[in-house]
Short mmCIF file of C-alpha atoms in Angstrom, two decimals:
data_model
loop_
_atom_site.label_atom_id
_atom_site.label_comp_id
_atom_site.label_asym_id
_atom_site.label_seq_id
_atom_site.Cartn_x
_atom_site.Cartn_y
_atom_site.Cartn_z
CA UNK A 1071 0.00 0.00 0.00
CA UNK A 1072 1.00 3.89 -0.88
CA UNK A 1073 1.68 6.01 1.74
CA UNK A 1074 1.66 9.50 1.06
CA UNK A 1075 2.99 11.96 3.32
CA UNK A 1076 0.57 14.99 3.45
CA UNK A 1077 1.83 18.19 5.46
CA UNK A 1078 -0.96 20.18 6.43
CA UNK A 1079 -0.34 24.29 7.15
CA UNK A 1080 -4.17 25.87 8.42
CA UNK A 1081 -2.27 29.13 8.81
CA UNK A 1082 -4.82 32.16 9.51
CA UNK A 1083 -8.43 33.06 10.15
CA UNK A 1084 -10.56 30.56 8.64
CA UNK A 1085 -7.68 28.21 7.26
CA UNK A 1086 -7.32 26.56 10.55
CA UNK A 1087 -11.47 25.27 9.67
CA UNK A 1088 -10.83 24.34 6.12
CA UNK A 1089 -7.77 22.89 6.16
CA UNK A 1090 -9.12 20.20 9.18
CA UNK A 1091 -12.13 19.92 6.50
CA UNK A 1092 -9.81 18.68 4.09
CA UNK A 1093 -7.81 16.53 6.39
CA UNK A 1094 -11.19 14.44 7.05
CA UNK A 1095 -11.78 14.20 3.24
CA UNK A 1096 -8.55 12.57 2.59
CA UNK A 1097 -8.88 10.63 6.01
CA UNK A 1098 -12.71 9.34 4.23
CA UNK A 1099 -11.00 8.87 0.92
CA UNK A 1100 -8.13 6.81 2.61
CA UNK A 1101 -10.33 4.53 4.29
CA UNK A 1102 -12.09 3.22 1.25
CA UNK A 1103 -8.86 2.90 -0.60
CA UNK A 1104 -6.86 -0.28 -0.28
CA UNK A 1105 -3.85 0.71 -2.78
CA UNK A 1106 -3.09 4.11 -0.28
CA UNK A 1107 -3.35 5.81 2.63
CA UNK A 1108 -1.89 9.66 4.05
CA UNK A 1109 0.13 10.29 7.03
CA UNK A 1110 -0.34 13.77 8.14
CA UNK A 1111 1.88 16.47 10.13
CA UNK A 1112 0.50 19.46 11.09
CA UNK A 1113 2.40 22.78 11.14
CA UNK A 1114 0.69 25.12 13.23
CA UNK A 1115 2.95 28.20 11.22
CA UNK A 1116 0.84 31.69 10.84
CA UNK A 1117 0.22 34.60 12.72
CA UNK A 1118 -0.17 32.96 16.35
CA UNK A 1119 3.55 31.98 15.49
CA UNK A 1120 4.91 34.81 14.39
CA UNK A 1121 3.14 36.62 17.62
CA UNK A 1122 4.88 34.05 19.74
CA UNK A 1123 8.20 33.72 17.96
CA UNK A 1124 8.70 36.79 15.53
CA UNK A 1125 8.68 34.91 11.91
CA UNK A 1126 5.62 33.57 9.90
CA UNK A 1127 7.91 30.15 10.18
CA UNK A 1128 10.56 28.90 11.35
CA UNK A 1129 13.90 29.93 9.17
CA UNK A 1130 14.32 25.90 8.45
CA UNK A 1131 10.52 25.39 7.74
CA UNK A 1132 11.17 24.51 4.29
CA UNK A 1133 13.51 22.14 6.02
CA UNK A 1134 10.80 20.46 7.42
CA UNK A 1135 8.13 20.13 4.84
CA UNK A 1136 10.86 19.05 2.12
CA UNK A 1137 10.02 15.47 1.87
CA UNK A 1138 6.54 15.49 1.90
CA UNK A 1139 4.67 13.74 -0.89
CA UNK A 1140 2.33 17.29 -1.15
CA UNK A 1141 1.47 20.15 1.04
CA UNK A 1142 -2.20 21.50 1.98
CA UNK A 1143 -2.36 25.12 3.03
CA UNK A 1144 -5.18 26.82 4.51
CA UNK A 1145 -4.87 30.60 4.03
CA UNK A 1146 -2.30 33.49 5.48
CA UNK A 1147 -3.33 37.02 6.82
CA UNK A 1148 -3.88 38.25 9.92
CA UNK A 1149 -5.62 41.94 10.99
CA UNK A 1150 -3.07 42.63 13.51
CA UNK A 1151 -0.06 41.66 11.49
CA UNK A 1152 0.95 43.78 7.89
CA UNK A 1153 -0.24 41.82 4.89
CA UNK A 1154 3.62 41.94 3.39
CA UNK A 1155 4.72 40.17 6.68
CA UNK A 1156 2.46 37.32 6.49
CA UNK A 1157 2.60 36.29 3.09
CA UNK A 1158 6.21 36.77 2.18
CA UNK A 1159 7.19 35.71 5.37
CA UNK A 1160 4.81 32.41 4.96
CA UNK A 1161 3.12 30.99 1.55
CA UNK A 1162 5.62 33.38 -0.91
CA UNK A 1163 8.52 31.80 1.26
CA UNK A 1164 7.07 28.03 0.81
CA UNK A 1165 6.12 29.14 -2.99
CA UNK A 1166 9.56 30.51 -3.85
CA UNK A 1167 11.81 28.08 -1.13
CA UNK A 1168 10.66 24.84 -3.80
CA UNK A 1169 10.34 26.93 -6.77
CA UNK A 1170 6.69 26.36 -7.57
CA UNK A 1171 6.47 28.51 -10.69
CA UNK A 1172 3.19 27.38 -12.13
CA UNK A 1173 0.24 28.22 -10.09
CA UNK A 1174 -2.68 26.96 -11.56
CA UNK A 1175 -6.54 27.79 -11.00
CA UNK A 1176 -9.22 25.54 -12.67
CA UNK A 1177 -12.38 27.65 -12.87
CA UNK A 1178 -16.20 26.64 -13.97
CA UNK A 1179 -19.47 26.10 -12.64
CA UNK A 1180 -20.38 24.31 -10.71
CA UNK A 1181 -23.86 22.07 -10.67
CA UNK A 1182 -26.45 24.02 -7.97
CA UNK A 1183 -24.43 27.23 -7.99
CA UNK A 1184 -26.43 30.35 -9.72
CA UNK A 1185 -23.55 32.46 -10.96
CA UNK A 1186 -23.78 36.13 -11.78
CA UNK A 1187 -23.57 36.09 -15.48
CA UNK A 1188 -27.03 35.31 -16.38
CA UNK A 1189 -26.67 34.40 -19.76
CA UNK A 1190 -23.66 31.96 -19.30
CA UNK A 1191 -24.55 28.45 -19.14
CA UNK A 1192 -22.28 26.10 -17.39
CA UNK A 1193 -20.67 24.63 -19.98
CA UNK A 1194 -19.66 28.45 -21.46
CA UNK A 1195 -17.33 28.93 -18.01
CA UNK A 1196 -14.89 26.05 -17.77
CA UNK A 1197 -11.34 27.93 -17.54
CA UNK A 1198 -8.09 27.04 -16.01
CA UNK A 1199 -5.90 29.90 -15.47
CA UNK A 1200 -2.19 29.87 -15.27
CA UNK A 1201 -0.22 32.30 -13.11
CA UNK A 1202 3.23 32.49 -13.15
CA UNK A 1203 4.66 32.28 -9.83
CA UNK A 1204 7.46 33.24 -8.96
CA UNK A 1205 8.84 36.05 -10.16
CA UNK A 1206 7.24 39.30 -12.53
CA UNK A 1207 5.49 41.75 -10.35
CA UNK A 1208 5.60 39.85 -7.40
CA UNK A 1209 9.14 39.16 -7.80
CA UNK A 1210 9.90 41.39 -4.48
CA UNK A 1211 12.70 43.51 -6.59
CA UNK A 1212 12.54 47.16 -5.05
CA UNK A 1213 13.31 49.09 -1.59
CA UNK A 1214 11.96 52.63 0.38
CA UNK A 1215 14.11 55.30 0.79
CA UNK A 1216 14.38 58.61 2.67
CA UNK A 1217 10.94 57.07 4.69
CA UNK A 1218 8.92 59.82 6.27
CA UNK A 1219 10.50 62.46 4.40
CA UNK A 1220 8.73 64.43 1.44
CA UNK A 1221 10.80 63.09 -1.10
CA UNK A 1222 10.77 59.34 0.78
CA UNK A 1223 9.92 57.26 -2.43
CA UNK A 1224 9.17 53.46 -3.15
CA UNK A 1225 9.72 50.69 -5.91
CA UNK A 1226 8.51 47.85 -6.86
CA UNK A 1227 10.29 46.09 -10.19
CA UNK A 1228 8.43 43.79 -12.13
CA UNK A 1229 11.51 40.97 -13.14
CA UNK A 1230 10.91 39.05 -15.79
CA UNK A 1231 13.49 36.19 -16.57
CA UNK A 1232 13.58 34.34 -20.32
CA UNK A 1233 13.71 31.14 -18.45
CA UNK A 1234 10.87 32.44 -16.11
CA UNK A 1235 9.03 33.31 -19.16
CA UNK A 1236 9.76 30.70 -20.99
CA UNK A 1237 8.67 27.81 -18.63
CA UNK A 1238 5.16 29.25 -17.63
CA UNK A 1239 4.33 29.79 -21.54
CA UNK A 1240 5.53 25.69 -22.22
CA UNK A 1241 3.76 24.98 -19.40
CA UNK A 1242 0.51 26.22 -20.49
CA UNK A 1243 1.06 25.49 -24.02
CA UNK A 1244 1.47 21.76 -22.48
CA UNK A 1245 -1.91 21.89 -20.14
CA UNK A 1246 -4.08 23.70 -23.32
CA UNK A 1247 -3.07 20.83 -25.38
CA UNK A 1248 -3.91 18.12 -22.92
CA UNK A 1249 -7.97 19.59 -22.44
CA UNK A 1250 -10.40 18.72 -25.36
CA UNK A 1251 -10.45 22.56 -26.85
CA UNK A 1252 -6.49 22.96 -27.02
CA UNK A 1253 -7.23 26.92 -26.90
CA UNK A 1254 -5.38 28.94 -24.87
CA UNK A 1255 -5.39 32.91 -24.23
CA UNK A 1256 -1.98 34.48 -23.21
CA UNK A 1257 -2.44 37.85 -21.50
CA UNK A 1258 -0.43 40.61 -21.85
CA UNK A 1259 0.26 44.87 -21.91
CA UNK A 1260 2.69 45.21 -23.91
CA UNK A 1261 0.57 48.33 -25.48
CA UNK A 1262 1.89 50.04 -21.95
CA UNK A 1263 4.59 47.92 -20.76
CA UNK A 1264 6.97 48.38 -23.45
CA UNK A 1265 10.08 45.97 -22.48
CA UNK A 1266 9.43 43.00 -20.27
CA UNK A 1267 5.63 42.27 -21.70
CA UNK A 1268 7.17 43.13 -25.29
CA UNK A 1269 9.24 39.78 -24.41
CA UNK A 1270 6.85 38.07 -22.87
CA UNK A 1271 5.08 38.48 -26.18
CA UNK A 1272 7.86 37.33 -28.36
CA UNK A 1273 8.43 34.05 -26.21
CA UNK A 1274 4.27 33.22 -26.80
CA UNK A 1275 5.17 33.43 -30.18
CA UNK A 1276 8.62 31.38 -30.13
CA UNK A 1277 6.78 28.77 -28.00
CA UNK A 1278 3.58 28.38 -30.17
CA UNK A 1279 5.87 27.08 -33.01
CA UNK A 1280 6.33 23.76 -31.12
CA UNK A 1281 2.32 23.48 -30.11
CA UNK A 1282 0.82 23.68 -33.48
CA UNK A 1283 -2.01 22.16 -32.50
CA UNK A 1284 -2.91 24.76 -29.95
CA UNK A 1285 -4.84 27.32 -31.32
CA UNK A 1286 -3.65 30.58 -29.07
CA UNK A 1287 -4.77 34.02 -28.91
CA UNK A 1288 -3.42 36.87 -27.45
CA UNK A 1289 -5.36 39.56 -25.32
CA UNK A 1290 -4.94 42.96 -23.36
CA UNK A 1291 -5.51 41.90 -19.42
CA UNK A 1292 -7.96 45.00 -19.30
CA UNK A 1293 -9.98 43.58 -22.13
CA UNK A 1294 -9.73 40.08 -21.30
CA UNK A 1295 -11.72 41.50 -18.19
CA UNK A 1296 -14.28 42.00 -20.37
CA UNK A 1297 -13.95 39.16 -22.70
CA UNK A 1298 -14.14 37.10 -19.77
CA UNK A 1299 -17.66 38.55 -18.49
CA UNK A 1300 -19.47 39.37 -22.23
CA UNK A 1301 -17.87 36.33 -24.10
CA UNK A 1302 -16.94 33.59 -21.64
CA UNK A 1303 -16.96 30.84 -24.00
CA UNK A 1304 -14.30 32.00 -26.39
CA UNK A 1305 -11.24 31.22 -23.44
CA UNK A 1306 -10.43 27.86 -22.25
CA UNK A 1307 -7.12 28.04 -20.86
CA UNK A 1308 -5.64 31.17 -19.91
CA UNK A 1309 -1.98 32.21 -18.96
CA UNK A 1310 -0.69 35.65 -17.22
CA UNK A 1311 1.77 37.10 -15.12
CA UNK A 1312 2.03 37.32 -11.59
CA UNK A 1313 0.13 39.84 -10.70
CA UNK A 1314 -2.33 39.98 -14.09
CA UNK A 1315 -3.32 36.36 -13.30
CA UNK A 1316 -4.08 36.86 -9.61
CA UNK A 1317 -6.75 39.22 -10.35
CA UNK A 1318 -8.27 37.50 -13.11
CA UNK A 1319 -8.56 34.46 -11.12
CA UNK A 1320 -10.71 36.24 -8.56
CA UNK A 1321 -12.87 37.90 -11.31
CA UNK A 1322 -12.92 34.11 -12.73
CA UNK A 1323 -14.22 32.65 -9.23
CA UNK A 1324 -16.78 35.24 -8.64
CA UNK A 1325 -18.13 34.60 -12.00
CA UNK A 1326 -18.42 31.04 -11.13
CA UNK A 1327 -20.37 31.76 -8.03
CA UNK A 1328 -17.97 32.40 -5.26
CA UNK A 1329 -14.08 32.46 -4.29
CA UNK A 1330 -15.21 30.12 -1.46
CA UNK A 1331 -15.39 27.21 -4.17
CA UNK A 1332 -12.10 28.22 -5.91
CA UNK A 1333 -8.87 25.91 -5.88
CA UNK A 1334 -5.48 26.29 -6.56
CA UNK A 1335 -2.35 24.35 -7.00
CA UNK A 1336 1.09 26.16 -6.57
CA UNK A 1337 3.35 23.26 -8.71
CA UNK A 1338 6.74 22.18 -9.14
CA UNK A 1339 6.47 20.72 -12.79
CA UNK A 1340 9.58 19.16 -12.54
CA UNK A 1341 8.73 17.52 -8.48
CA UNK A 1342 12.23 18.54 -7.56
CA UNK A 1343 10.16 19.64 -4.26
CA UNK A 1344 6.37 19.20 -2.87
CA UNK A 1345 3.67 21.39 -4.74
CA UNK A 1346 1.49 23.10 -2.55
CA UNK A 1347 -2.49 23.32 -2.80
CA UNK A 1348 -5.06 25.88 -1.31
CA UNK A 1349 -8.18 27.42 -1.60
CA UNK A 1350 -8.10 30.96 -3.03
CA UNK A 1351 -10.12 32.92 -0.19
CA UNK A 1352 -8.50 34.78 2.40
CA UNK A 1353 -8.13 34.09 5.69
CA UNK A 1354 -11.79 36.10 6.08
CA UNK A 1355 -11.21 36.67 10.20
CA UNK A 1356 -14.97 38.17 10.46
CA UNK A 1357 -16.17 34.62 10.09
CA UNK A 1358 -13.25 32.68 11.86
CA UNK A 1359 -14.67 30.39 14.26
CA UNK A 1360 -18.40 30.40 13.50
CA UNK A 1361 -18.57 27.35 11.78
CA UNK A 1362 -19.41 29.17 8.55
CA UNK A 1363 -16.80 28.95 6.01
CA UNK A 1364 -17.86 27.03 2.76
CA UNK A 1365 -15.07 24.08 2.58
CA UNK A 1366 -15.38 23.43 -1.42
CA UNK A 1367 -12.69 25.50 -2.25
CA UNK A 1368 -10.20 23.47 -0.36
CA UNK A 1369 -11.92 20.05 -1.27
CA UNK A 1370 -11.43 20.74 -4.75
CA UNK A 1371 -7.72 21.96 -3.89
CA UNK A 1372 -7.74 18.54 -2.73
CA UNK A 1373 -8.88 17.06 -5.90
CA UNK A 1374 -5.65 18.80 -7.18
CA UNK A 1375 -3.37 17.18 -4.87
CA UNK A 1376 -4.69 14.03 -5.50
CA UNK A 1377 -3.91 14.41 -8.91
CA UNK A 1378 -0.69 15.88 -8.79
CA UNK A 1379 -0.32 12.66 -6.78
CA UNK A 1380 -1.37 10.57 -10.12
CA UNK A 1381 -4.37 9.24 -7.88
CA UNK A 1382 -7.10 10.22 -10.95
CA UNK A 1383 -9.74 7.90 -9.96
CA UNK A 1384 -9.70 9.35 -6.19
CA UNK A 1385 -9.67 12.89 -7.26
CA UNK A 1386 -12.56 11.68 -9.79
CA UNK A 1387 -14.56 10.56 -6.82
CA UNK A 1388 -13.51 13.39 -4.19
CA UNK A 1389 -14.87 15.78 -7.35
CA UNK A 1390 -18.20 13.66 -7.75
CA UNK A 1391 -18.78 14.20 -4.24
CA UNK A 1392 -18.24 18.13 -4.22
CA UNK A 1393 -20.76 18.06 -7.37
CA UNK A 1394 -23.20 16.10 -5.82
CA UNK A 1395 -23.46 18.25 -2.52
CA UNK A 1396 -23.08 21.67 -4.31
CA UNK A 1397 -26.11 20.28 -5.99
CA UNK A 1398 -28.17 20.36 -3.07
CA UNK A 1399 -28.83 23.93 -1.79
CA UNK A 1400 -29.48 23.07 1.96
CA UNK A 1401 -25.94 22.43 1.47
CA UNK A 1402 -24.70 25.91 0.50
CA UNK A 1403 -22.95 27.58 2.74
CA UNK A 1404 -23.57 31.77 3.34
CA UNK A 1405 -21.32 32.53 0.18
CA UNK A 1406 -23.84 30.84 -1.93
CA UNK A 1407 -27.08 31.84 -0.11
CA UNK A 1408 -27.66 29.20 1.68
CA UNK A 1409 -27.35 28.42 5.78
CA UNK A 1410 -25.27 24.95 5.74
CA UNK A 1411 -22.04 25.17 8.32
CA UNK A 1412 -18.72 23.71 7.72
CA UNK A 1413 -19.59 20.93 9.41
CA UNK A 1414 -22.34 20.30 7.25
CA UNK A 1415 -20.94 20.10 3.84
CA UNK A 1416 -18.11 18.17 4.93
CA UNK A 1417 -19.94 15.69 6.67
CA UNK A 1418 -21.84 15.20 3.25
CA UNK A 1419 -19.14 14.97 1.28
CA UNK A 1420 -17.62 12.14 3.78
CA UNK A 1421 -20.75 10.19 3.93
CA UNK A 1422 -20.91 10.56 -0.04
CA UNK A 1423 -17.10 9.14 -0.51
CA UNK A 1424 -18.09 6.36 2.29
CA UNK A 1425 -21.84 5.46 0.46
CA UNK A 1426 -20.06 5.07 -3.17
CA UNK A 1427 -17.74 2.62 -1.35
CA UNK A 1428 -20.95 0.95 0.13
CA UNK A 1429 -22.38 0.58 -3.40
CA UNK A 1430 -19.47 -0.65 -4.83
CA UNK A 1431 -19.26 -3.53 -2.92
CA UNK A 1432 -22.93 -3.99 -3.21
#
C-alpha cells in the first residue's frame, strides 16, 4: 500500500477550519482505498507563530516540509499583522523556497451554484488559469528610501526572466493541449509595458511554433476582463503574469459563483520539491470560528493534490462528491445563499465518498 505523506499548514483566520475539512476528506477517501493511505503532520505556522516567535515560520521550515509527498495550506493574513509580513514571510517563502512557478486555477461552474452572469450556461465557463509564480510583479525587486520624508519614495520592479518566461508559456502550451479545446489565451500589456511584456510576447510566439495544435490568442488583461464577463466561452485556458493572473482568477471565481469554491495548485512541474495546494479565499477573520466557512474551495484543492499525486480515480470521486453536494442547496454555505455550516458540507461529502464505497461492494 502507498503512503503518502501529506503536510498540512491551516495558517490564519478561517484556514485553521478548512484545512481540518480537508484533512477528514482525505482521512474518508483513505479509508475506502486499499492501494493508499496519508500520514499527516501538522504545522501550526501563521500569525499565532509569528506573535509568539517573531517569523511567519521557522527559518528551516522549508527544512521540514521538504520530503513530503504534497502540502495542503489553509490561508495566510492576519488583521493585527501587515499583509507583506504574512505572506512573504509564509506561503511566498514556501512558494519561492521549492520553486513552484506554475500556479494553476481551474475555474467553472459548478452544478447548484447560480452564478452572476445570467446568460452563461455552465458549460460556457470552464477555464483554467495559469499564473506564473514566482517572479514578474511579485518578484519582491525594489526598496523605500528617505521614509517619512517628502521626497521618501518606493519601488517595486516587475523581473521578468527568459527562463521564467519561458517555462510558464511551455507549461501552459502543455496543459491547453492536454484539455479537449487545445485553446489557450496568453495575456499581456505590452501596449503600456513596453520591455518586459514586449518579451513576454515574443516568447508566446517562439513557443507556439512547437504546439501547433494549440490554437492561441493573445489579449490585453484589461480587455480580457471583459472578454471574460461578455464572451466567456471564447477562453479555455488562460496564462498571465504574476500579478495579471491573480486578479483574473478572482474575477474568474466570482463569476463562477464564489471564491469560497475556488482551488489552486502552486506546482513544481519538474517535483524537484512538494507542490502546494489551497483554496483561493482569504483568511476572512470576520467569520473565523463560526462554523461558517464554505469548505469546497479546499476540497477541490484537494482534488488537485490528489492528482498531482497521479491518484485520478480518487480525485474523480472526491470531485463527484463536491458536485453532488453543491447540488443540493441546503448544502450551501452563506457565500452561496444558503445556511449549511462547515460541518455540514463536509460531513456530506464524507458520507458521499463512504456510500459510493458501500455501493461498490454492493
Amino acid at each position: 500500500m502507498k503512503t503518502y505523506q501529506i503536510a498540512t499548514i491551516p495558517g490564519d483566520g478561517i484556514g485553521k477550519e478548512v484545512v481540518p475539512a480537508g484533512r477528514d476528506v482525505l482521512a474518508a477517501l483513505a479509508a475506502t482505498s486499499s492501494t493508499f493511505r496519508f500520514e499527516f503532520e501538522d504545522f501550526g505556522w501563521g500569525g499565532d507563530y509569528y506573535r509568539a516567535h517573531g517569523e511567519m515560520m521557522p527559518a528551516d521550515g522549508l527544512d521540514a516540509l521538504r520530503g513530503k509527498d504534497a502540502i495542503l495550506f489553509g490561508s495566510a493574513g492576519d488583521p493585527h499583522i501587515p499583509d507583506h509580513i504574512t505572506l512573504w514571510g509564509l506561503r511566498l517563502k514556501i512558494c519561492q523556497g521549492f520553486d513552484q512557478y506554475a500556479n494553476v486555477r481551474p475555474t467553472r461552474i459548478l452544478p447548484g451554484i447560480d452564478g452572476p452572469l445570467k446568460r452563461c450556461q455552465p458549460q460556457d465557463l470552464d477555464w483554467v488559469i495559469v499564473r506564473e509564480n514566482s517572479e514578474g510583479e511579485y518578484a519582491g525587486v525594489g526598496g523605500r528610501v528617505h521614509q517619512g520624508h517628502p521626497i521618501e519614495a518606493a519601488t517595486d520592479v516587475s523581473m521578468m526572466t527568459r527562463v521564467g518566461v519561458e517555462r510558464i508559456l511551455r507549461f501552459a502550451f502543455r496543459l491547453a493541449q492536454s484539455r479537449p479545446r487545445k485553446l489557450l489565451t496568453v495575456i499581456t500589456k505590452s501596449n503600456a509595458q513596453r520591455h518586459a511584456m514586449v518579451m513576454w510576447d515574443e516568447i508566446a510566439l517562439e513557443v507556439s511554433r512547437d504546439f501547433p495544435d494549440v490554437t492561441w490568442d493573445k489579449e490585453l488583461v484589461d480587455a480580457a476582463t471583459a472578454r471574460m464577463v461578455n464572451r466567456p466561452a471564447t477562453l479555455d485556458t488562460i496564462v498571465a503574469t504574476n500579478l495579471h493572473a491573480d486578479i483574473l482568477s478572482d474575477l474568474a471565481a466570482a463569476l463562477a459563483g464564489s471564491l469560497g469554491i475556488a482551488p489552486t495548485g502552486n506546482i513544481d512541474p519538474e517535483r524537484r520539491y512538494p507542490s502546494m495546494f489551497e483554496p483561493i479565499h482569504g483568511s476572512a477573520f470576520d467569520i473565523m470560528g463560526k462554523g461558517l466557512a464554505n469548505p469546497v474551495g479546499t476540497f477541490w484543492s484537494v482534488v488537485m493534490l490528489l492528482e498531482h499525486l497521479g491518484e485520478r480515480a480518487a480525485a474523480a470521486r472526491v470531485m463527484a462528491a463536491i458536485e453532488h453536494v453543491t447540488a443540493d442547496p441546503a448544502l450551501h454555505t452563506g457565500d452561496l445563499g444558503g445556511k449549511a455550516t462547515t460541518a455540514d458540507v463536509t460531513r456530506a461529502v464524507c458520507a458521499f465518498l463512504a456510500e459510493g464505497d458501500r455501493r461498490k461492494a454492493a
